[in-house]
Amino acid sequence: MTWHATVLTLFPEMFPGPLGLSLAGRARDEGLWNLDAHDIRAHGLGRHRNVDDTPFGGGAGMVMRPDVIADAIASHRPAGDPRPLVYLTPRGRLFTQADAERFAAGPGLMLLCGRYEGLDQRIIEASGAEEISVGDYVLSGGEPAALVLLDACLRLLPGVMGGAESAEEESFAGGLLEYPHYTRPAEWDGRPVPPVLLSGDHGAIRAWRRTQAEDATRLRRPDLWAAHLSRRISGRQSPQDMTGSVATASAGP
């Protein structure tokens, strides 16, 4: 089954954007996934296709109307559509690698991209949309966040990346950041490659990579390190934790 993404946005021309290039673009051409982006303004009201209004209670900015968003969702989400509905918002729960794996394992996604001050809360509740943020910062709209989320999911689809082992060793796959990488030349600008990587001792290399991953996680992401220690204490280590495979980054509101 083809993995299907639908995006509701005021700027459908932003899609597929970078997702139409490189491995994701090739996979799309091969039919492994597809995407349709629809203009929310097509469901706007009046001669000017208005999609927003001033907020009740006062305040700066405009709020996207619930009736307009509801019509857009109904027009592009058939009855019984099993795909999750995700609203990209800085108020949402932080997007994780586990979310990407969950979404990639399903039939696809419908993504809601807000603008202005965001959506009226009533349509968020009525639609059952999952509120997700790709990072602790604010963007001009949900479109860049949607591209980030989709990229994180698409690279996990069978046949897109082609290297299951590579995916297993990326940042976050085992709850740790990824170890550093080196390639030729063996010495550059007076900086040699760590000798263990040239030793041919695969056990020593795995141990070195494990230590590097743990050190990076402890120093750069104390939140991930605390969760990693908690799994150790509880005995709920993942297969990656046990073997020393660690995982590369995703990002993103």
Short mmCIF file of C-alpha atoms in Angstrom, two decimals, residues 2-253:
data_model
loop_
_atom_site.label_atom_id
_atom_site.label_comp_id
_atom_site.label_asym_id
_atom_site.label_seq_id
_atom_site.Cartn_x
_atom_site.Cartn_y
_atom_site.Cartn_z
CA THR A 2 1.25 3.48 -0.89
CA TRP A 3 1.87 5.74 2.11
CA HIS A 4 -0.37 8.78 1.60
CA ALA A 5 0.11 12.29 2.99
CA THR A 6 -2.49 15.05 2.72
CA VAL A 7 -1.60 18.61 3.70
CA LEU A 8 -4.13 21.38 4.35
CA THR A 9 -2.40 24.73 4.02
CA LEU A 10 -2.74 28.31 2.80
CA PHE A 11 0.39 27.71 0.69
CA PRO A 12 0.04 24.40 -1.18
CA GLU A 13 2.81 25.49 -3.55
CA MET A 14 5.29 24.85 -0.72
CA PHE A 15 4.79 21.10 -1.23
CA PRO A 16 6.43 18.72 -1.91
CA GLY A 17 9.33 21.21 -1.80
CA PRO A 18 12.52 19.43 -0.71
CA LEU A 19 10.58 16.18 -0.35
CA GLY A 20 10.43 16.03 -4.13
CA LEU A 21 14.23 15.69 -4.28
CA SER A 22 16.87 13.11 -3.34
CA LEU A 23 15.78 9.76 -1.88
CA ALA A 24 12.29 10.92 -0.89
CA GLY A 25 11.68 12.32 -4.36
CA ARG A 26 12.87 9.14 -6.02
CA ALA A 27 10.66 7.06 -3.73
CA ARG A 28 7.69 9.28 -4.65
CA ASP A 29 8.40 8.78 -8.34
CA GLU A 30 8.47 5.02 -7.71
CA GLY A 31 5.09 5.14 -6.01
CA LEU A 32 6.25 4.32 -2.48
CA TRP A 33 4.44 7.38 -1.16
CA ASN A 34 2.34 10.23 -2.47
CA LEU A 35 1.25 13.66 -1.34
CA ASP A 36 -1.60 16.02 -2.12
CA ALA A 37 -1.65 19.57 -0.79
CA HIS A 38 -4.91 21.54 -0.68
CA ASP A 39 -5.51 25.26 -0.28
CA ILE A 40 -7.56 26.04 2.83
CA ARG A 41 -8.55 29.34 1.23
CA ALA A 42 -10.66 27.41 -1.29
CA HIS A 43 -13.03 26.90 1.64
CA GLY A 44 -12.92 30.53 2.76
CA LEU A 45 -15.97 32.73 3.14
CA GLY A 46 -17.29 35.49 0.93
CA ARG A 47 -15.87 37.15 -2.12
CA HIS A 48 -12.42 37.42 -0.54
CA ARG A 49 -12.34 33.81 0.71
CA ASN A 50 -11.73 34.86 4.32
CA VAL A 51 -10.25 32.14 6.51
CA ASP A 52 -9.63 34.07 9.75
CA ASP A 53 -11.12 36.60 12.13
CA THR A 54 -10.22 38.65 15.21
CA PRO A 55 -9.87 36.72 18.49
CA PHE A 56 -12.63 36.84 21.09
CA GLY A 57 -11.32 38.53 24.23
CA GLY A 58 -9.05 40.80 22.22
CA GLY A 59 -5.37 40.47 21.52
CA ALA A 60 -2.98 40.72 18.62
CA GLY A 61 -3.26 38.78 15.38
CA MET A 62 -5.99 36.76 13.74
CA VAL A 63 -7.36 33.27 14.38
CA MET A 64 -8.29 30.74 11.69
CA ARG A 65 -12.05 30.07 11.72
CA PRO A 66 -13.34 26.66 12.86
CA ASP A 67 -16.05 26.48 10.17
CA VAL A 68 -13.52 27.04 7.40
CA ILE A 69 -11.10 24.44 8.74
CA ALA A 70 -13.91 21.93 9.34
CA ASP A 71 -15.03 22.26 5.72
CA ALA A 72 -11.46 21.80 4.49
CA ILE A 73 -11.02 18.64 6.58
CA ALA A 74 -14.37 17.18 5.51
CA SER A 75 -13.64 17.85 1.85
CA HIS A 76 -10.35 15.96 1.85
CA ARG A 77 -10.78 13.31 4.53
CA PRO A 78 -13.15 10.55 3.42
CA ALA A 79 -15.35 8.87 6.01
CA GLY A 80 -13.46 6.11 7.75
CA ASP A 81 -10.04 7.47 6.74
CA PRO A 82 -7.69 5.72 9.21
CA ARG A 83 -4.86 8.20 8.87
CA PRO A 84 -4.04 10.33 11.95
CA LEU A 85 -4.89 14.03 11.74
CA VAL A 86 -1.97 16.14 12.99
CA TYR A 87 -2.02 19.86 13.69
CA LEU A 88 1.45 21.45 13.69
CA THR A 89 1.62 23.99 16.51
CA PRO A 90 4.20 25.26 19.04
CA ARG A 91 1.61 24.37 21.71
CA GLY A 92 1.79 20.70 20.80
CA ARG A 93 3.63 17.77 22.29
CA LEU A 94 7.24 17.56 21.13
CA PHE A 95 7.71 15.37 18.04
CA THR A 96 10.00 12.37 18.63
CA GLN A 97 11.60 9.57 16.68
CA ALA A 98 9.03 7.23 18.21
CA ASP A 99 6.28 9.36 16.64
CA ALA A 100 8.00 9.14 13.25
CA GLU A 101 8.16 5.36 13.56
CA ARG A 102 4.50 5.17 14.58
CA PHE A 103 3.34 7.34 11.69
CA ALA A 104 5.56 5.57 9.16
CA ALA A 105 4.11 2.21 10.18
CA GLY A 106 0.59 3.40 9.33
CA PRO A 107 -1.19 4.26 6.06
CA GLY A 108 -0.15 7.91 6.07
CA LEU A 109 -1.07 11.28 7.61
CA MET A 110 -3.27 14.31 7.20
CA LEU A 111 -1.47 17.47 8.32
CA LEU A 112 -3.05 20.79 9.29
CA CYS A 113 -0.80 23.82 8.82
CA GLY A 114 -1.88 26.86 10.78
CA ARG A 115 -1.03 30.50 10.18
CA TYR A 116 -1.57 33.77 12.06
CA GLU A 117 -2.28 32.97 15.75
CA GLY A 118 -3.31 29.42 14.87
CA LEU A 119 -6.64 27.57 14.80
CA ASP A 120 -9.77 28.12 16.85
CA GLN A 121 -9.53 25.62 19.72
CA ARG A 122 -12.99 24.22 18.98
CA ILE A 123 -11.99 22.69 15.65
CA ILE A 124 -8.90 21.14 17.22
CA GLU A 125 -11.08 19.44 19.81
CA ALA A 126 -13.92 18.52 17.44
CA SER A 127 -11.60 16.97 14.84
CA GLY A 128 -9.55 14.99 17.35
CA ALA A 129 -6.36 16.39 15.83
CA GLU A 130 -3.10 15.41 17.50
CA GLU A 131 -1.20 18.60 18.36
CA ILE A 132 2.51 18.24 17.64
CA SER A 133 5.46 20.64 17.78
CA VAL A 134 8.78 19.99 16.05
CA GLY A 135 10.75 22.13 18.48
CA ASP A 136 10.70 24.78 21.17
CA TYR A 137 10.52 27.76 18.84
CA VAL A 138 7.91 29.56 16.73
CA LEU A 139 7.74 29.50 12.93
CA SER A 140 5.73 31.71 10.57
CA GLY A 141 3.41 28.79 9.87
CA GLY A 142 3.00 25.05 10.06
CA GLU A 143 4.39 24.33 6.59
CA PRO A 144 8.11 24.07 7.48
CA ALA A 145 7.16 21.92 10.46
CA ALA A 146 5.07 19.67 8.22
CA LEU A 147 8.04 19.20 5.88
CA VAL A 148 10.23 18.25 8.83
CA LEU A 149 7.70 15.77 10.17
CA LEU A 150 7.12 14.20 6.77
CA ASP A 151 10.84 13.87 6.09
CA ALA A 152 11.34 12.05 9.39
CA CYS A 153 8.55 9.62 8.48
CA LEU A 154 9.37 9.08 4.81
CA ARG A 155 12.96 8.01 5.41
CA LEU A 156 11.62 5.13 7.53
CA LEU A 157 9.36 3.72 4.81
CA PRO A 158 10.57 0.41 3.34
CA GLY A 159 12.59 1.01 0.21
CA VAL A 160 13.17 4.75 0.72
CA MET A 161 16.59 4.75 2.38
CA GLY A 162 17.62 1.22 1.52
CA GLY A 163 19.87 0.83 4.58
CA ALA A 164 18.07 -0.64 7.58
CA GLU A 165 21.36 -0.94 9.48
CA SER A 166 22.05 2.76 8.95
CA ALA A 167 18.62 3.68 10.32
CA GLU A 168 19.18 1.53 13.39
CA GLU A 169 22.40 3.40 14.22
CA GLU A 170 21.07 6.93 13.93
CA SER A 171 20.49 9.45 16.69
CA PHE A 172 17.49 8.67 18.88
CA ALA A 173 16.95 5.12 17.56
CA GLY A 174 18.34 3.68 20.77
CA GLY A 175 17.66 6.69 22.97
CA LEU A 176 21.15 8.13 22.45
CA LEU A 177 22.72 10.62 20.07
CA GLU A 178 24.83 9.19 17.29
CA TYR A 179 28.57 8.67 17.57
CA PRO A 180 30.91 10.79 15.35
CA HIS A 181 31.87 9.64 11.86
CA TYR A 182 35.18 9.73 9.97
CA THR A 183 36.31 8.95 6.41
CA ARG A 184 39.40 9.40 4.21
CA PRO A 185 41.96 10.88 4.45
CA ALA A 186 43.18 9.19 7.62
CA GLU A 187 44.81 12.49 8.63
CA TRP A 188 43.54 15.91 7.64
CA ASP A 189 44.75 19.34 8.73
CA GLY A 190 46.89 17.71 11.39
CA ARG A 191 43.86 15.83 12.78
CA PRO A 192 44.12 12.02 12.70
CA VAL A 193 41.21 9.60 12.71
CA PRO A 194 40.87 7.88 16.12
CA PRO A 195 43.23 4.86 15.93
CA VAL A 196 40.56 2.40 17.09
CA LEU A 197 38.62 2.96 13.86
CA LEU A 198 41.65 1.80 11.87
CA SER A 199 42.32 -1.22 14.08
CA GLY A 200 39.99 -3.71 12.44
CA ASP A 201 38.88 -4.79 15.93
CA HIS A 202 35.10 -4.66 15.54
CA GLY A 203 34.44 -5.27 19.22
CA ALA A 204 36.68 -2.36 20.20
CA ILE A 205 35.05 -0.17 17.55
CA ARG A 206 31.56 -0.95 18.87
CA ALA A 207 32.69 -0.14 22.41
CA TRP A 208 34.28 3.14 21.30
CA ARG A 209 31.16 4.17 19.40
CA ARG A 210 29.01 3.31 22.38
CA THR A 211 31.14 5.45 24.68
CA GLN A 212 31.12 8.34 22.22
CA ALA A 213 27.34 8.17 21.91
CA GLU A 214 26.88 8.12 25.66
CA ASP A 215 29.29 11.03 26.19
CA ALA A 216 27.58 13.15 23.52
CA THR A 217 24.14 12.43 24.94
CA ARG A 218 25.19 13.17 28.51
CA LEU A 219 26.77 16.50 27.55
CA ARG A 220 24.33 17.73 24.90
CA ARG A 221 20.98 16.24 25.86
CA PRO A 222 20.67 15.68 29.61
CA ASP A 223 16.97 14.91 29.11
CA LEU A 224 17.76 11.96 26.85
CA TRP A 225 20.55 10.86 29.16
CA ALA A 226 18.22 10.84 32.16
CA ALA A 227 15.71 8.73 30.23
CA HIS A 228 18.50 6.37 29.17
CA LEU A 229 19.64 5.92 32.78
CA SER A 230 16.04 5.31 33.82
CA ARG A 231 15.72 2.52 31.27
CA ARG A 232 18.94 0.98 32.55
CA ILE A 233 17.72 1.04 36.13
CA SER A 234 14.34 -0.41 35.25
CA GLY A 235 15.89 -3.06 33.01
CA ARG A 236 13.87 -1.86 30.00
CA GLN A 237 16.82 -1.44 27.66
CA SER A 238 16.01 -1.51 23.98
CA PRO A 239 17.78 -3.92 21.61
CA GLN A 240 19.91 -0.98 20.47
CA ASP A 241 20.86 -0.23 24.07
CA MET A 242 21.94 -3.82 24.59
CA THR A 243 24.01 -4.13 21.41
CA GLY A 244 25.53 -0.68 21.45
CA SER A 245 23.80 0.45 18.26
CA VAL A 246 22.71 4.02 18.51
CA ALA A 247 21.05 6.26 16.29
CA THR A 248 20.85 10.66 13.30
CA ALA A 249 19.03 13.55 13.97
CA SER A 250 15.67 14.78 13.07
CA ALA A 251 14.61 18.27 13.95
CA GLY A 252 12.11 20.69 13.86
CA PRO A 253 8.04 23.49 15.97
#
